[in-house]
Coordinates of C-alpha atoms in Angstrom, one line a residue:
M1 CA -15.9 1.2 -8.2
V2 CA -12.2 -0.2 -8.4
A3 CA -11.0 3.1 -11.0
S4 CA -13.0 5.7 -8.7
Q5 CA -10.7 4.1 -5.6
L6 CA -7.4 3.9 -7.2
A7 CA -7.5 7.3 -8.6
A8 CA -8.5 8.5 -5.0
A9 CA -5.2 6.4 -4.0
V10 CA -3.3 8.1 -6.3
E11 CA -4.7 11.3 -5.1
R12 CA -3.4 10.6 -1.9
V13 CA -0.4 9.7 -2.4
V14 CA 1.0 12.7 -4.4
D15 CA -0.8 15.1 -1.7
L16 CA 1.6 13.3 0.7
G17 CA 4.8 13.5 -1.2
A18 CA 4.0 17.0 -1.7
K19 CA 4.1 17.6 1.6
L20 CA 7.3 16.1 1.9
G21 CA 8.7 17.8 -0.8
R22 CA 8.6 14.8 -3.5
S23 CA 7.4 15.2 -6.7
R24 CA 4.5 13.0 -8.6
D25 CA 7.4 10.8 -10.2
E26 CA 9.3 10.2 -7.1
V27 CA 6.2 8.7 -5.3
L28 CA 4.8 7.0 -8.1
D29 CA 7.9 5.1 -10.1
P30 CA 6.1 3.0 -12.5
D31 CA 8.7 0.3 -12.7
K32 CA 8.8 0.1 -8.4
L33 CA 5.1 -0.4 -8.9
R34 CA 5.0 -2.8 -11.6
L35 CA 7.6 -5.1 -9.5
A36 CA 5.2 -4.6 -6.6
S37 CA 2.2 -4.9 -8.4
G38 CA 3.0 -7.7 -10.9
V39 CA 1.1 -5.3 -13.4
P40 CA 2.7 -4.6 -16.7
L41 CA 4.7 -1.3 -17.1
D42 CA 2.6 -0.2 -19.8
V43 CA -0.6 -1.0 -17.6
V44 CA 0.8 0.6 -14.5
R45 CA 1.5 4.4 -16.7
A46 CA -2.0 4.1 -18.4
L47 CA -3.8 3.4 -14.9
L48 CA -1.9 5.9 -12.9
H49 CA -3.0 8.7 -15.7
G50 CA -6.7 7.3 -15.3
R51 CA -6.7 5.9 -19.0
P52 CA -8.3 2.5 -19.4
A53 CA -5.6 -0.5 -20.3
G54 CA -7.9 -3.4 -20.7
E55 CA -8.0 -6.8 -18.7
P56 CA -6.2 -9.7 -19.4
D57 CA -8.2 -13.0 -18.4
I58 CA -7.7 -14.7 -15.4
H59 CA -5.3 -17.0 -16.6
K60 CA -3.2 -14.9 -18.2
R61 CA -2.9 -12.7 -16.0
F62 CA -1.7 -15.5 -13.2
R63 CA 1.2 -16.3 -15.7
Q64 CA 2.2 -12.9 -16.0
R65 CA 2.4 -12.1 -12.1
L66 CA 3.9 -15.6 -11.7
D67 CA 6.7 -14.6 -14.3
L68 CA 7.4 -11.6 -13.0
L69 CA 7.7 -13.3 -9.5
H70 CA 10.1 -15.9 -10.5
G71 CA 12.0 -13.4 -12.3
T72 CA 12.5 -10.7 -8.9
Y73 CA 11.9 -13.2 -5.9
L74 CA 15.4 -14.3 -5.8
K75 CA 17.7 -16.6 -3.5
E76 CA 20.6 -14.9 -1.9
N77 CA 23.3 -15.7 -4.5
G78 CA 20.9 -14.0 -6.7
R79 CA 19.6 -16.8 -8.5
R80 CA 16.3 -17.3 -9.2
F81 CA 14.4 -20.3 -7.5
S82 CA 14.1 -23.5 -9.3
H83 CA 10.9 -25.5 -9.5
G84 CA 11.8 -28.7 -7.5
E85 CA 12.6 -25.8 -4.6
I86 CA 9.4 -23.9 -5.6
A87 CA 7.5 -27.1 -5.4
R88 CA 9.5 -28.6 -1.9
Q89 CA 8.6 -24.7 -0.2
S90 CA 5.2 -24.5 -1.5
G91 CA 3.7 -27.9 -0.9
I92 CA 2.9 -28.2 -4.7
S93 CA 4.0 -31.1 -6.9
R94 CA 6.8 -30.8 -9.1
Q95 CA 4.6 -31.9 -11.9
Q96 CA 2.0 -29.3 -10.9
V97 CA 4.8 -26.6 -10.5
Q98 CA 6.0 -27.1 -13.8
A99 CA 2.5 -27.1 -15.5
L100 CA 2.0 -24.0 -13.9
F101 CA 4.4 -22.0 -15.0
G102 CA 4.5 -23.5 -18.7
G103 CA 0.4 -23.1 -18.8
D104 CA -0.4 -26.4 -19.4
R105 CA -2.8 -26.1 -16.1
R106 CA -5.2 -23.4 -14.5
P107 CA -4.5 -22.5 -11.2
T108 CA -6.5 -23.6 -8.0
M109 CA -7.1 -21.4 -5.2
D110 CA -4.9 -23.5 -3.3
H111 CA -1.9 -23.3 -5.9
C112 CA -2.7 -19.3 -5.5
A113 CA -2.3 -19.2 -1.8
R114 CA 0.5 -21.3 -1.6
L115 CA 2.5 -19.5 -4.3
E116 CA 1.6 -16.3 -2.6
R117 CA 2.9 -17.3 0.6
F118 CA 6.3 -18.7 -0.9
F119 CA 6.7 -15.5 -2.5
E120 CA 5.9 -13.2 0.2
R121 CA 2.8 -11.4 -1.6
P122 CA -0.7 -10.7 -0.2
A123 CA -3.6 -12.9 -1.0
G124 CA -5.2 -12.2 -4.2
A125 CA -1.4 -11.0 -5.8
L126 CA -1.9 -13.6 -8.5
Q127 CA -5.1 -13.0 -9.6
S128 CA -6.4 -9.8 -8.7
E129 CA -7.9 -7.4 -11.3
D130 CA -5.0 -4.5 -12.1
A131 CA -6.0 -1.8 -10.8
E132 CA -7.2 -3.7 -7.9
A133 CA -3.4 -4.9 -7.6
L134 CA -1.8 -1.5 -8.3
S135 CA -4.4 -0.3 -5.3
C136 CA -2.4 -2.5 -2.9
A137 CA 1.2 -1.5 -3.7
L138 CA -0.1 2.3 -3.5
A139 CA -1.8 1.3 -0.1
V140 CA 1.8 0.3 0.9
I141 CA 3.6 3.4 -0.5
E142 CA 0.9 5.5 1.6
K143 CA 1.3 4.2 4.6
T144 CA 5.1 4.7 4.6
L145 CA 4.8 8.1 3.3
L146 CA 2.4 8.8 6.2
Q147 CA 4.7 7.6 9.0
E148 CA 7.3 9.4 7.5
Y149 CA 4.9 12.8 7.2
Q150 CA 3.8 12.1 11.1
E151 CA 7.2 11.7 11.9
H152 CA 8.5 14.4 10.4
S153 CA 5.5 16.7 12.1
E154 CA 6.7 15.6 15.3
R155 CA 10.2 16.8 14.6
G156 CA 9.0 19.7 13.3
V157 CA 6.8 20.6 16.7
L158 CA 10.0 19.5 18.6
A159 CA 12.2 22.2 17.4
E160 CA 9.1 24.9 17.5
Q161 CA 9.2 24.4 21.6
S162 CA 12.9 24.0 21.8
A163 CA 13.4 27.2 19.6
G164 CA 10.5 28.7 21.7
A165 CA 8.2 29.5 19.0
G166 CA 4.3 30.1 20.0
R167 CA 2.1 27.3 21.1
S168 CA 1.5 24.5 18.0
S169 CA -1.7 23.7 16.6
L170 CA -4.2 21.5 18.8
Y171 CA -3.6 18.9 16.2
E172 CA 0.0 18.8 16.6
R173 CA 0.0 19.0 20.3
H174 CA -2.2 16.5 20.7
G175 CA -0.8 13.8 18.1
V176 CA -3.8 13.4 16.2
D177 CA -2.1 14.7 13.0
G178 CA -1.1 11.3 11.9
I179 CA -4.9 9.7 13.3
A180 CA -6.5 12.5 10.9
L181 CA -4.1 11.4 7.8
R182 CA -4.6 7.3 8.3
A183 CA -8.2 7.9 8.3
A184 CA -7.6 7.7 4.7
L185 CA -6.8 4.2 4.7
L186 CA -10.3 3.4 6.3
P187 CA -13.2 1.8 4.5
D188 CA -16.1 5.2 4.0
Q189 CA -18.2 4.5 7.1
G190 CA -15.2 3.8 9.4
R191 CA -13.7 7.2 8.1
T192 CA -16.7 9.4 8.8
K193 CA -17.2 7.8 12.4
L194 CA -13.1 8.6 13.1
L195 CA -13.6 12.2 11.4
E196 CA -16.5 12.7 13.7
W197 CA -14.8 11.6 16.7
L198 CA -11.9 14.1 16.0
D199 CA -14.1 16.7 15.5
N200 CA -16.1 16.2 19.1
Y201 CA -12.1 15.7 20.2
M202 CA -11.0 18.9 18.7
D203 CA -14.0 21.0 19.9
E204 CA -13.6 19.5 23.6
R205 CA -9.9 20.4 24.0
A206 CA -10.6 24.1 22.3
A207 CA -13.3 24.5 25.1
E208 CA -10.5 23.3 28.0
G209 CA -8.5 25.7 26.4
N210 CA -10.6 28.5 26.9
E211 CA -12.0 28.3 30.4
D212 CA -10.7 30.6 33.1
P213 CA -7.9 28.6 35.7
P214 CA -9.3 28.7 38.9
G215 CA -8.7 31.7 41.3
D216 CA -8.6 34.1 38.0
A217 CA -12.2 35.5 38.3
S218 CA -12.7 38.5 39.3

């Protein structure tokens, strides 16, 4: 299930990138996805191409992601946070922080939640399966591309109108193109309901456009 969701997310991101004139490599940069998801680079590459990459046990996965965050989430001076600083700001004791980083203690849900807040990562970032973590990172990219595509579409419509071009499509004129694109982010049931509503909306607008204006009837 997670693998199919990841494959669908990859396809959506690549499709959006193509509409914006970007290649697959541009929108699916493995190193950026590694930093965003905490998943090892070789695993990111394998998962992006639909290949199985194995799955470390939850403790090893926690250590991998914690070490990556510690090395990439830096202070303003470019230095890492010390164990003492992490302890003070997260509310975990210094001894427990040191044990977690050293692999001498298994994390509790409270440890994970506090560390995720400290490193400004979403809930589950430290322990979710690799494919799920990668899907979350792709969702952020997809949202950014959707916003950019909507802005690009709106600029195109304005340019056509200012140049005296013909009537734009119903989707563009009523500003629902972005809504249709965002439907890709919804669960299956929610996406189906939204698309049904859009179909009805467009049918109504089309019918209104075909009605004769008052006084024109012969």
